[in-house]
Each structure stands twice: as structure tokens, then as C-alpha cells.
PDB file of C-alpha atoms in Angstrom:
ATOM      1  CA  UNK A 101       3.329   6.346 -14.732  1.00 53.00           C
ATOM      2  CA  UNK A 102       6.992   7.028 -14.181  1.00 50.00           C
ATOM      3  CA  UNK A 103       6.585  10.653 -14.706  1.00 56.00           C
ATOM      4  CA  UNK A 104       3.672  10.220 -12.526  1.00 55.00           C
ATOM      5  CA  UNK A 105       5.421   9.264  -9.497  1.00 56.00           C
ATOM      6  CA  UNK A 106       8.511  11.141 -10.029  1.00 51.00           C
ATOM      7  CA  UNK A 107       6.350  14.189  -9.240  1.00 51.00           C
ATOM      8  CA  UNK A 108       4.014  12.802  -6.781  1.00 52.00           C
ATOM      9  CA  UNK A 109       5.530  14.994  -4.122  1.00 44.00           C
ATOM     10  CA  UNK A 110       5.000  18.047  -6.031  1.00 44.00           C
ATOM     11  CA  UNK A 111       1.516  18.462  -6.866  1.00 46.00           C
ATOM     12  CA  UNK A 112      -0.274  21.601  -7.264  1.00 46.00           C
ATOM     13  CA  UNK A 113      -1.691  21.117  -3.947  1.00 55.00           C
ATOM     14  CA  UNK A 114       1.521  20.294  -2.007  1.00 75.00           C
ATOM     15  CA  UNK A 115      -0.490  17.229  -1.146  1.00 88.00           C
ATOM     16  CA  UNK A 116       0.687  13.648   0.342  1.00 96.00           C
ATOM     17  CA  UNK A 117      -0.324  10.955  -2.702  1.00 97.00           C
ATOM     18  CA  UNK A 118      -2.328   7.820  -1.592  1.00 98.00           C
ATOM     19  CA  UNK A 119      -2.356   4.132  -1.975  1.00 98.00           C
ATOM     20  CA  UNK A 120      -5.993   2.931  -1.040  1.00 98.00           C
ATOM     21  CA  UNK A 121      -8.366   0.192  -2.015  1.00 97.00           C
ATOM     22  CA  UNK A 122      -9.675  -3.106  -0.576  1.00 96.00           C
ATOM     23  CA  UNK A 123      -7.146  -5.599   0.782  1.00 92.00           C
ATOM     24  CA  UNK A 124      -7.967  -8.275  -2.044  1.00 93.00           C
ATOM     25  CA  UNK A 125      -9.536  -8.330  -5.142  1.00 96.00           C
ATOM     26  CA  UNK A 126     -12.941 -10.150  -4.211  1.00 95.00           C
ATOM     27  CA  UNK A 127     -14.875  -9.046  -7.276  1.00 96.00           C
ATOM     28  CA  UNK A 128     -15.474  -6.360 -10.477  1.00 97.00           C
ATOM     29  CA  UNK A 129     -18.093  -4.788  -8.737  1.00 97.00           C
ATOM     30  CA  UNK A 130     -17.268  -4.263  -5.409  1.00 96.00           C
ATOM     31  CA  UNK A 131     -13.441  -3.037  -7.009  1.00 97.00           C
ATOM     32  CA  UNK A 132     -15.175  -0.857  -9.039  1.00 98.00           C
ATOM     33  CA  UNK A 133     -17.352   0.868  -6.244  1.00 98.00           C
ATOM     34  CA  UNK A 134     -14.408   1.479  -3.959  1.00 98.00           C
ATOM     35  CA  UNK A 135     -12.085   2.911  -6.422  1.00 98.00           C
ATOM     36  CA  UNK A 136     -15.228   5.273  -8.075  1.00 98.00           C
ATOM     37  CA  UNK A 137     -15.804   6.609  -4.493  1.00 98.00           C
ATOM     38  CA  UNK A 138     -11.924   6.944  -3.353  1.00 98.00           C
ATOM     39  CA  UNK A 139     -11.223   8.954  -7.193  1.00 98.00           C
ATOM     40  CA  UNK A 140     -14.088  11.226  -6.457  1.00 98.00           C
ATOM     41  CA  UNK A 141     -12.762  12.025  -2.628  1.00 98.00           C
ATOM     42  CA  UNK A 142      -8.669  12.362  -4.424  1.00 97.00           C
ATOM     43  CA  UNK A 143      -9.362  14.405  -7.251  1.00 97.00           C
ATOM     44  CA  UNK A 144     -11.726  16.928  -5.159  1.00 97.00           C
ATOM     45  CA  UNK A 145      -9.261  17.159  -2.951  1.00 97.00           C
ATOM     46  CA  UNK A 146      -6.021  17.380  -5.295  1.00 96.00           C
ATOM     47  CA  UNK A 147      -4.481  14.137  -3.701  1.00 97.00           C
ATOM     48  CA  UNK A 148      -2.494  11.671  -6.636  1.00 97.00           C
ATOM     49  CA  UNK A 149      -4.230   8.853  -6.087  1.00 97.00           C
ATOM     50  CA  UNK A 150      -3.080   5.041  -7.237  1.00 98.00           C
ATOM     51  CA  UNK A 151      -5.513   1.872  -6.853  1.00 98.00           C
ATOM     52  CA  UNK A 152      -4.419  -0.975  -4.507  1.00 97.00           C
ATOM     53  CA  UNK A 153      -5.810  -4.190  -4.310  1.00 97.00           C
ATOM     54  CA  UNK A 154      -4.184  -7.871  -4.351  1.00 95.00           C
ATOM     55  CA  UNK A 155      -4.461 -10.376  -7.149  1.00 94.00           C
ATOM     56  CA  UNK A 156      -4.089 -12.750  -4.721  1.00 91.00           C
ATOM     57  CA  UNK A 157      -2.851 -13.469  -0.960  1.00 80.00           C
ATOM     58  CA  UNK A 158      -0.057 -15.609  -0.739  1.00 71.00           C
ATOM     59  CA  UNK A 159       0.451 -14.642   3.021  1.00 64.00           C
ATOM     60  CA  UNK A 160      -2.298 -16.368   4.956  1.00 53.00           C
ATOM     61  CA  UNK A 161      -2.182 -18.097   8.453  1.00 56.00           C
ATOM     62  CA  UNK A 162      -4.709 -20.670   7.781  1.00 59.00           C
ATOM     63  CA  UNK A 163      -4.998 -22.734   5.001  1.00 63.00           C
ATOM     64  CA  UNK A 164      -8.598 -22.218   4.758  1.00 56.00           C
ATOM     65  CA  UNK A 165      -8.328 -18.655   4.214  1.00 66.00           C
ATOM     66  CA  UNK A 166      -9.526 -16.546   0.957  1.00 73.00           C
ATOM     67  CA  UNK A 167      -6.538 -16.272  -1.352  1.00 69.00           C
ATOM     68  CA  UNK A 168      -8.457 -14.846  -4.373  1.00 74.00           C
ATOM     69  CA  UNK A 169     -10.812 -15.061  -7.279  1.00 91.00           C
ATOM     70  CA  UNK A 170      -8.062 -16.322  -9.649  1.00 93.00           C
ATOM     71  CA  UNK A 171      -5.034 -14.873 -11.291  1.00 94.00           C
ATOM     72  CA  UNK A 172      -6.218 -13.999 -14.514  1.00 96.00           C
ATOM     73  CA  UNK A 173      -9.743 -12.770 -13.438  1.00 97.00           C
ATOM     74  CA  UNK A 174      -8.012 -10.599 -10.739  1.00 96.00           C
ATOM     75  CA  UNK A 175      -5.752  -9.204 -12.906  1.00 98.00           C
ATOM     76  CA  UNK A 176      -8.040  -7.773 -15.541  1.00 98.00           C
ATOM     77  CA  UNK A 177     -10.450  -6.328 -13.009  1.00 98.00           C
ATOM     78  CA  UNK A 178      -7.377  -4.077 -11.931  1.00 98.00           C
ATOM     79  CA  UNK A 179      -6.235  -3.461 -15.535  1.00 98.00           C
ATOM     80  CA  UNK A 180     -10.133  -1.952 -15.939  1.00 98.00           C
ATOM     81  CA  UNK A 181     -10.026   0.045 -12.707  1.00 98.00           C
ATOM     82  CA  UNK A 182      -7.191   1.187 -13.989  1.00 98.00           C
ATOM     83  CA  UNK A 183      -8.608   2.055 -17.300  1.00 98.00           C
ATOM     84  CA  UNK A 184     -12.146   3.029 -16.224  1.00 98.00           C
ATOM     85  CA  UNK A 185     -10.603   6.181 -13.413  1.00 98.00           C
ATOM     86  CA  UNK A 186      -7.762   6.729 -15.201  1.00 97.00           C
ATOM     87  CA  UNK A 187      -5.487   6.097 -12.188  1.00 97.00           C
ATOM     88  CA  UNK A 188      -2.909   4.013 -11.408  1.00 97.00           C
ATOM     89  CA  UNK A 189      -2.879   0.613  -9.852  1.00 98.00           C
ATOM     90  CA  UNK A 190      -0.509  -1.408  -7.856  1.00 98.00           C
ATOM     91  CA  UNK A 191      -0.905  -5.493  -6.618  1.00 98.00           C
ATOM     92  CA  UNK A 192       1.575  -7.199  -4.663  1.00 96.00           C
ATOM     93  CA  UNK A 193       4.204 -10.401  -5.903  1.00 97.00           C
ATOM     94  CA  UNK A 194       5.544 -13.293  -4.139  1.00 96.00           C
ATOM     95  CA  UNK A 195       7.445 -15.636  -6.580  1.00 96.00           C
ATOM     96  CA  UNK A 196       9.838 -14.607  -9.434  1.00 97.00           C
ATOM     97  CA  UNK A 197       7.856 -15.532 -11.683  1.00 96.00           C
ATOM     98  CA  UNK A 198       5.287 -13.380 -11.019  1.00 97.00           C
ATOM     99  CA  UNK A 199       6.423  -9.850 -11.879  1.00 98.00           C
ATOM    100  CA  UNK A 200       6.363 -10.242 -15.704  1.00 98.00           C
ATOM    101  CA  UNK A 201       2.299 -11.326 -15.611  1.00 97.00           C
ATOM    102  CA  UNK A 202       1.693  -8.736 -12.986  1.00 98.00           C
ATOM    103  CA  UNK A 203       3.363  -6.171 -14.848  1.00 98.00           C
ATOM    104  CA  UNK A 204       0.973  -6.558 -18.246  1.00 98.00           C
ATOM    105  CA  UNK A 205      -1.899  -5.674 -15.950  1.00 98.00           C
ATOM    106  CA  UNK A 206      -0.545  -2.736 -13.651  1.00 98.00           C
ATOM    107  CA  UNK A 207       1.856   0.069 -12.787  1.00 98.00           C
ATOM    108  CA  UNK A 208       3.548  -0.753  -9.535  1.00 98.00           C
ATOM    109  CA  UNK A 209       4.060  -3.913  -8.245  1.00 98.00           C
ATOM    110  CA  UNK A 210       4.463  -4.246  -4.417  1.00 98.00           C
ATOM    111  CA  UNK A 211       7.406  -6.638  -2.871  1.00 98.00           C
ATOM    112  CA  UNK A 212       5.454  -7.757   0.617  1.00 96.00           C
ATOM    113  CA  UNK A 213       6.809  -6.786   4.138  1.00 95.00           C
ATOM    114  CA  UNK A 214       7.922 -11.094   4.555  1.00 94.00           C
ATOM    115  CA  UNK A 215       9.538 -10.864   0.685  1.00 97.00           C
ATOM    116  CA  UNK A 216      11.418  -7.706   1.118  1.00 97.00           C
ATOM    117  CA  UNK A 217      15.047  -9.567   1.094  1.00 97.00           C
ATOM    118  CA  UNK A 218      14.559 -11.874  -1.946  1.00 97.00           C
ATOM    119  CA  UNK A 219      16.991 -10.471  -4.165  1.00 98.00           C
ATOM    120  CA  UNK A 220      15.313 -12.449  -7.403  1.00 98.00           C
ATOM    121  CA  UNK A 221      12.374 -11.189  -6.646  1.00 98.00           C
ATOM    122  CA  UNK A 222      12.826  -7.432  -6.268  1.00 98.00           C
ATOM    123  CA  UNK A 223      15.701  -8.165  -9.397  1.00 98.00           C
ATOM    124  CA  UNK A 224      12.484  -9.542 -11.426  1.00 98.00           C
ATOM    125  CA  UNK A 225       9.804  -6.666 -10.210  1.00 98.00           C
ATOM    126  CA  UNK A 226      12.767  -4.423 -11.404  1.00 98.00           C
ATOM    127  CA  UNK A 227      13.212  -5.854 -14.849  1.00 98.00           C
ATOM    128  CA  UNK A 228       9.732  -5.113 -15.839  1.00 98.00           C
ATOM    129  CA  UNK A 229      10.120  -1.604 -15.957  1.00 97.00           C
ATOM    130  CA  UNK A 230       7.531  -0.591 -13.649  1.00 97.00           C
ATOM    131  CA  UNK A 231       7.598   1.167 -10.208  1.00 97.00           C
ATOM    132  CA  UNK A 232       8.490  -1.360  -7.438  1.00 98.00           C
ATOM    133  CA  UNK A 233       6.899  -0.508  -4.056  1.00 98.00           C
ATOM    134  CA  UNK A 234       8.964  -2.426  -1.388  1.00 98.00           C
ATOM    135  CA  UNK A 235       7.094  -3.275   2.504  1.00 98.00           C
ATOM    136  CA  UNK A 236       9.840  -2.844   4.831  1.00 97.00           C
ATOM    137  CA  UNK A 237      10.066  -6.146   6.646  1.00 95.00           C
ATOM    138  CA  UNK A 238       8.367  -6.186  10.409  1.00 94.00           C
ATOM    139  CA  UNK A 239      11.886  -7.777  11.166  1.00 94.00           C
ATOM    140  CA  UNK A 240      14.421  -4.817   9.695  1.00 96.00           C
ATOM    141  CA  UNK A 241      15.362  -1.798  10.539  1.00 96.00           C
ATOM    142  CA  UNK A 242      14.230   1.291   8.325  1.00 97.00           C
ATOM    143  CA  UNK A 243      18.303   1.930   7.622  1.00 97.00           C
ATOM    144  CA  UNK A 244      18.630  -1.662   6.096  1.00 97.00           C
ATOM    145  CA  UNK A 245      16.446  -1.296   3.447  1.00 98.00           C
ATOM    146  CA  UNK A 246      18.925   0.484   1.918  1.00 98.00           C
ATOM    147  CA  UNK A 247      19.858  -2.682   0.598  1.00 98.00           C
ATOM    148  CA  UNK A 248      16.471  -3.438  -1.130  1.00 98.00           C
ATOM    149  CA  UNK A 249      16.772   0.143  -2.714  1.00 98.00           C
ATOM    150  CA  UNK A 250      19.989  -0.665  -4.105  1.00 98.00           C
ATOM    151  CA  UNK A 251      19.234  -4.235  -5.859  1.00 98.00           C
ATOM    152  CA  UNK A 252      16.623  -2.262  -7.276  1.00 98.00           C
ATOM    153  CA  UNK A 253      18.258   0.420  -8.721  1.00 98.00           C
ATOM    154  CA  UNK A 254      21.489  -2.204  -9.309  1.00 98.00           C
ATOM    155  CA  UNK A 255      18.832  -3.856 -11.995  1.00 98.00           C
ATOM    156  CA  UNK A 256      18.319  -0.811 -14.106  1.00 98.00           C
ATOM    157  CA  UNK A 257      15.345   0.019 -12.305  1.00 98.00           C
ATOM    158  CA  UNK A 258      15.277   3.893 -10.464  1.00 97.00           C
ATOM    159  CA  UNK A 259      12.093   4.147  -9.559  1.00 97.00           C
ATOM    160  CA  UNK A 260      11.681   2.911  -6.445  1.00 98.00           C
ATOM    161  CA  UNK A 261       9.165   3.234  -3.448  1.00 98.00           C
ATOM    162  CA  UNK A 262       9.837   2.124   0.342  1.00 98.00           C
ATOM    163  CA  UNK A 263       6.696   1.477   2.516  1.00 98.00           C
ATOM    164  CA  UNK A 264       6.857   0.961   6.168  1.00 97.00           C
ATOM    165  CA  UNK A 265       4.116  -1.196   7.739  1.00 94.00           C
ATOM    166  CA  UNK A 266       5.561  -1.465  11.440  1.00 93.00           C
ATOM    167  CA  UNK A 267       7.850  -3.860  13.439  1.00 93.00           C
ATOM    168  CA  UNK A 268       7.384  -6.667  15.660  1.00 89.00           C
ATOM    169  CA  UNK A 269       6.627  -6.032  18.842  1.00 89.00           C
ATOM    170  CA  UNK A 270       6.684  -9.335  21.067  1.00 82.00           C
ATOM    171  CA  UNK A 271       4.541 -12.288  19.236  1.00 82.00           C
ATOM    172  CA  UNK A 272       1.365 -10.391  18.429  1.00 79.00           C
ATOM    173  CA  UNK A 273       1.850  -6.973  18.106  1.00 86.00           C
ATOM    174  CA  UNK A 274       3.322  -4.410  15.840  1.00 89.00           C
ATOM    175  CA  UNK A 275       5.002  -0.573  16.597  1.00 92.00           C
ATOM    176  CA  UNK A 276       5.660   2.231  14.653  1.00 96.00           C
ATOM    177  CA  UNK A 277       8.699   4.147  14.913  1.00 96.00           C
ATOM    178  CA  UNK A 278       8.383   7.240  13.212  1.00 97.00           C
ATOM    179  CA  UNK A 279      12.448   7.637  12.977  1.00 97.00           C
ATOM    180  CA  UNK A 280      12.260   5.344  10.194  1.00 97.00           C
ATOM    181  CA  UNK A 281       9.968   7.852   7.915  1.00 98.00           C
ATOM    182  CA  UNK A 282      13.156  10.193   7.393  1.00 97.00           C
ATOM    183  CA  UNK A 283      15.873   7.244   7.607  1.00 98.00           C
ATOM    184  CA  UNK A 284      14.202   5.721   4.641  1.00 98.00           C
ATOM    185  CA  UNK A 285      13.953   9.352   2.469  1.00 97.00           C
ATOM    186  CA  UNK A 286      17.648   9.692   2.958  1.00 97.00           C
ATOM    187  CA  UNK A 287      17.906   7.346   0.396  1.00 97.00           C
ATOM    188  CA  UNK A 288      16.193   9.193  -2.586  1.00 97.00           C
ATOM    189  CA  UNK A 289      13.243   7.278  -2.616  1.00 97.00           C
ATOM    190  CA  UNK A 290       9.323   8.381  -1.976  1.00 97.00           C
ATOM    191  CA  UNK A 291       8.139   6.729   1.733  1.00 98.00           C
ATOM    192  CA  UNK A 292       5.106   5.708   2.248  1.00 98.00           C
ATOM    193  CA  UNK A 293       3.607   4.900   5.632  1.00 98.00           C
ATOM    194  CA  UNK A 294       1.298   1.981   5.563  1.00 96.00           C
ATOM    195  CA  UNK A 295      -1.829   2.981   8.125  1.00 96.00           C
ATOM    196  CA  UNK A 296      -3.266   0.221   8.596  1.00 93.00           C
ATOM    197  CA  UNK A 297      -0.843  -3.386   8.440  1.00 90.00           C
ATOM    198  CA  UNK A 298       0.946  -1.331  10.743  1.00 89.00           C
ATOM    199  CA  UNK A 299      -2.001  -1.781  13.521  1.00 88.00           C
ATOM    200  CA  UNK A 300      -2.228  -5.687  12.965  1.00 73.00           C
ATOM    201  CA  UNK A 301      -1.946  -7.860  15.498  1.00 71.00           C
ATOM    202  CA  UNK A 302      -0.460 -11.277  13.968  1.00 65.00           C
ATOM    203  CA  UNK A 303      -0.028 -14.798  15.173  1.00 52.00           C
ATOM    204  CA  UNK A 304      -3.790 -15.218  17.280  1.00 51.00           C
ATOM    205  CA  UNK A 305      -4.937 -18.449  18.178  1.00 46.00           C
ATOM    206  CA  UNK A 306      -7.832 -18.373  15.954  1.00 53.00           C
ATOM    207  CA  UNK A 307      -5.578 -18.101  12.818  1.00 48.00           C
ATOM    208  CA  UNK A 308      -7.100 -14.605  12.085  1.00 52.00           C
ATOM    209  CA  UNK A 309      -5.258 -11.722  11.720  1.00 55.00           C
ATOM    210  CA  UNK A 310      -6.452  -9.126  14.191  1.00 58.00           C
ATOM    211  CA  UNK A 311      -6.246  -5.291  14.622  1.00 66.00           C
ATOM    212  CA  UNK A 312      -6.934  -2.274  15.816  1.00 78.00           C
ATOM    213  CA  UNK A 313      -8.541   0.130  13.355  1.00 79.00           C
ATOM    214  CA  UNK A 314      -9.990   2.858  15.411  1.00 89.00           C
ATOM    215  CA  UNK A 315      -5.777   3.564  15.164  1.00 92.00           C
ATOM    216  CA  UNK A 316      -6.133   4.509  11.922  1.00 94.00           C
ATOM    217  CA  UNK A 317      -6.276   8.236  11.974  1.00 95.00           C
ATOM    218  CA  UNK A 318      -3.597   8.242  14.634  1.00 95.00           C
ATOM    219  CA  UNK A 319      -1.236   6.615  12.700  1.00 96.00           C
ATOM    220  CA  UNK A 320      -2.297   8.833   9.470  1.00 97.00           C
ATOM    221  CA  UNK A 321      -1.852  11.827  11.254  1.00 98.00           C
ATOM    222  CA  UNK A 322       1.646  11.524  13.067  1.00 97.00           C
ATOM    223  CA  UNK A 323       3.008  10.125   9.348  1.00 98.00           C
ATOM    224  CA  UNK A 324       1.975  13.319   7.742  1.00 98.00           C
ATOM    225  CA  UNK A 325       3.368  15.293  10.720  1.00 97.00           C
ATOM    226  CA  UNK A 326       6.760  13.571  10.141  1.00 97.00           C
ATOM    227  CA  UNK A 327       6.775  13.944   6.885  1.00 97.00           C
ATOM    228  CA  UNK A 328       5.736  11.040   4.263  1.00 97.00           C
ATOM    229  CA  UNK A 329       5.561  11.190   1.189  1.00 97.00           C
ATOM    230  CA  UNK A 330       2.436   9.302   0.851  1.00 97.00           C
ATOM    231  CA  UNK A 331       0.113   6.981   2.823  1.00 98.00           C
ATOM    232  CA  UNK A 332      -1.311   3.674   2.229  1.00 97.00           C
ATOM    233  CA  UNK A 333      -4.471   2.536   3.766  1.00 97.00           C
ATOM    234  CA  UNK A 334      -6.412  -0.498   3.151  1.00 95.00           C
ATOM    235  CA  UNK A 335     -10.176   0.378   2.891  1.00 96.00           C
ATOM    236  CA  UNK A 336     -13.467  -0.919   2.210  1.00 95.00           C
ATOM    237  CA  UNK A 337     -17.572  -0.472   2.192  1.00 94.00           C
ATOM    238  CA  UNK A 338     -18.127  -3.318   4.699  1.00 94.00           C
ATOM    239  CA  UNK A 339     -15.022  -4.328   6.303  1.00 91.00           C
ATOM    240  CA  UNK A 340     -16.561  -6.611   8.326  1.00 88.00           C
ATOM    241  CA  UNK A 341     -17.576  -8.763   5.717  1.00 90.00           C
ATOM    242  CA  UNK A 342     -14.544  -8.365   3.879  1.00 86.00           C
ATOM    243  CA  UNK A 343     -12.771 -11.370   2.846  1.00 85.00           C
ATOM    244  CA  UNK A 344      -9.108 -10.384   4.078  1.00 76.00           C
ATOM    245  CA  UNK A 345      -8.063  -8.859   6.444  1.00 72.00           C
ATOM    246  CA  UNK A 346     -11.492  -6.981   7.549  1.00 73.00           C
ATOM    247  CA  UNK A 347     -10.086  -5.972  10.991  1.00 78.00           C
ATOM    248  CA  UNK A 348      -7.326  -3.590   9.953  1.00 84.00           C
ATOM    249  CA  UNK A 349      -9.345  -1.726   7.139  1.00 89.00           C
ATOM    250  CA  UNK A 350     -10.649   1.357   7.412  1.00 94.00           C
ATOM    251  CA  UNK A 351     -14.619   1.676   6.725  1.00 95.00           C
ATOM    252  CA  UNK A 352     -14.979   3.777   3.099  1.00 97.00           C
ATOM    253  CA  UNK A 353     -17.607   5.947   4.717  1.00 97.00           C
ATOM    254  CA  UNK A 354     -14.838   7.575   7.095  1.00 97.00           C
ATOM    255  CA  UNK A 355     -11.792   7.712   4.482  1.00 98.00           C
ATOM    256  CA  UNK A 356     -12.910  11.502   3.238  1.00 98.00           C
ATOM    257  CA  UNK A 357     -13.133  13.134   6.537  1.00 98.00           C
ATOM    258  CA  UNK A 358      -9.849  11.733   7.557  1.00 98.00           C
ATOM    259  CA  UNK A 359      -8.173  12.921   4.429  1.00 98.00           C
ATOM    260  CA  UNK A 360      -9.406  16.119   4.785  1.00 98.00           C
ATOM    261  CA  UNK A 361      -7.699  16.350   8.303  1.00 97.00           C
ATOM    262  CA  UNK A 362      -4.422  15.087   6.939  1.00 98.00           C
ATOM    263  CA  UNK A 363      -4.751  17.656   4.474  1.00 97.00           C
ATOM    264  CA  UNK A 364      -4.916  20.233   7.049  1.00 96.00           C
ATOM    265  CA  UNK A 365      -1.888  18.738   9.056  1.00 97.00           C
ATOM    266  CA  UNK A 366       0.082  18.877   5.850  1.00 96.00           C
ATOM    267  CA  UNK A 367      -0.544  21.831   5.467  1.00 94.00           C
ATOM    268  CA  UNK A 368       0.241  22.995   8.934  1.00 94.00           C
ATOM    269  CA  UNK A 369       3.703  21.663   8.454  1.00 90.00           C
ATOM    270  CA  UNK A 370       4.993  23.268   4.664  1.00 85.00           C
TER     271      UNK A 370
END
């Protein structure tokens, strides 16, 4: 996985590499369908491909919202994906004690946007081994995360990837500034840009996340124009009756043709 990563920037095809996959784990079958369809779209199109999808949300404005399917059950239904496609997988970790059972099940673990300045916490995703994929908080600028990079690395730990997701803008809004993208490589890390937390729109009255996917592409397209290394994008079969987060994910049926654009901006820009 290491190896993996250290050369996901120099592929074959020159390509971007791609974090993608439902926003939670909801069940075997549906994880299984998304990350079938998303493996046969990467590998056609040369693009290094690892599986996302969270064990559990620990982020959620109402209490009432879905949190997940259980630890354990979550867990090993990445650990097959994993196994089944031969690719890699990534979950995000909130508490310390987290990383270590994380870690038995799959290859990066993901330090949310809100957790990205808890030094035990990136310390413990670090001692594990594995790649640590760190959200640049909505509330930092892309040069402090400099900081993250270096408690990282400070616990034995190189390999180290930096995602951004956006910044607050007023009380329910995010903005992406595309400075950041470059900022971040300048510190020997891969940077990902994350297409679609980036177009949430927080804090609602109803307690529901909202968002503005028909941004999706947009957002895509000017990261791979900058630059990135790599994209993230939260997708799914039926976002509308997904269980988290269903209005920033991008509907499955449209993730090839916009890949296949990106492609052709990347391209455009070697």
C-alpha cells in the first residue's frame, strides 16, 4: 500500500488517483455494487483507485441521524471490498482509540476536516503504520496544515496525505480556494481535493446537511487544472435515498463521463 501511494502520481497513464465510494457504510451489498462499478470505470481508464466509505459517522447535526451499521460489521465489509477488487480502502477516525481497530481492517485512515488539530489522534493514526489522509479543517488555512504534516511525520510515520474539503464561508456555506492546492504540495505530501464536502452547505435549520451537487464537475475540473494529485468524491447509485449525506454525492451513473473529462483536462495540462 505504501509503495502504492508513493507512486500514485506516476502511473503509466500520468493520471490523477481517486478516492470514491458511498459516504457511509450502509450495507455489504450496496458497498459491494459501488466499488465493482467504480473498479471497472478506474482500471479502464488507468486511474489508481482506493475505496472510501465510513465505518461510522461521528459528525452528525442531529442526534437522530444514521451513524452506521456497527463497528465491527462495517469494518469487515471494507476489509472484503478491499479483498474482493483488490484495491485499497480508506475509513475515517475520531477518537484515539480508534486507529489501531481501524487499521486491522484498512489501508488509510482519514483524520476528519473538525479532527485535523488533535495531535493524539493524528500521533495514533500515525503509529499504525498505515497512510494517514488528513481533511484540512473548514477553519485553517491550507499553509497551517503544515503542522498536521509534521506531527505525522514527527511519529515515525512519512506517508502522509492532505485533503482539502473547503472553508467556511459565513454560517452555511463553504469556498474553495484553489491557492491552497499548491500551498499544501509544497510540503511533500500528495493533495487531494475533496469534490464534493467542499459544496456542503452546513448548519440548516432542518439539521440536514445540504448541498449543491450539480457543482461537482466544476469543482473536479478546476482541481485537475491546478494541479492535484488526486480527487475525492463521495458517490452513490441512489443518492437520494442514501443514508448520509445524499445531497453532496454524486449519482454513480454520471461518475465515468466526468472522469473521462478530467482525464482529458489532465492531460491538457502535462
Amino acid at each position: 500500500m505504501k509503495n502504492y501511494l508513493r507512486n500514485i502520481q506516476h502511473t503509466q497513464s500520468g493520471n490523477f488517483f481517486l478516492m470514491a465510494g458511498p459516504c457511509a457504510i450502509e450495507g455489504e451489498e450496496i458497498a459491494l455494487r459501488i466499488a465493482e462499478r467504480i473498479t471497472e470505470i478506474t482500471d479502464r481508464l488507468q486511474i489508481p483507485y482506493i475505496f472510501k466509505g465510513s465505518y461510522r459517522k461521528a459528525n452528525r447535526s442531529k442526534g437522530s441521524s444514521f451513524t452506521g451499521i456497527g463497528d465491527e460489521k462495517a469494518l469487515k465489509i471494507l476489509e472484503k471490498v478491499g479483498k474482493t477488487f483488490g484495491v485499497p480502502t480508506v475509513t475515517d477516525i475520531h477518537e484515539q482509540q480508534e486507529a489501531a481497530m481501524a487499521a486491522a481492517y484498512v489501508d488509510v485512515l482519514q483524520i476528519p476536516a473538525f479532527l485535523c488539530r488533535q495531535t493524539d489522534l493524528l500521533v495514533a493514526a500515525a503509529e499504525t503504520g498505515k497512510v494517514v489522509n488528513v481533511k484540512k479543517g473548514q477553519f485553517l488555512s491550507a499553509g497551517s496544515m503544515k503542522f498536521a504534516v509534521e506531527k505525522i511525520k514527527d511519529a515515525g510515520n512519512d506517508h502522509v496525505i492532505l485533503t482539502d474539503r473547503g472553508n467556511t464561508f459565513g454560517y452555511q456555506d463553504l469556498i474553495v480556494d484553489y491557492r491552497g492546492l499548491p500551498e499544501m504540495q509544497g510540503f511533500g505530501v500528495p493533495v487531494v481535493m475533496d469534490c464534493t464536502h467542499s459544496l456542503q452547505q452546513p448548519n440548516q435549520s432542518s439539521g440536514v446537511t445540504g448541498g449543491k451537487p450539480e457543482l461537482i464537475g466544476t469543482i473536479a475540473k478546476a482541481a485537475i487544472a491546478v494541479g492535484a494529485d488526486g480527487l475525492f468524491i463521495e458517490t452513490h447509485p441512489d443518492p437520494a435515498n442514501a443514508k448520509s449525506d445524499g445531497a453532496n454525492m454524486l449519482h454513480l451513473n454520471r461518475l465515468e463521463e466526468l472522469l473521462e473529462k478530467l482525464i482529458r483536462i489532465r492531460q491538457a495540462i502535462q
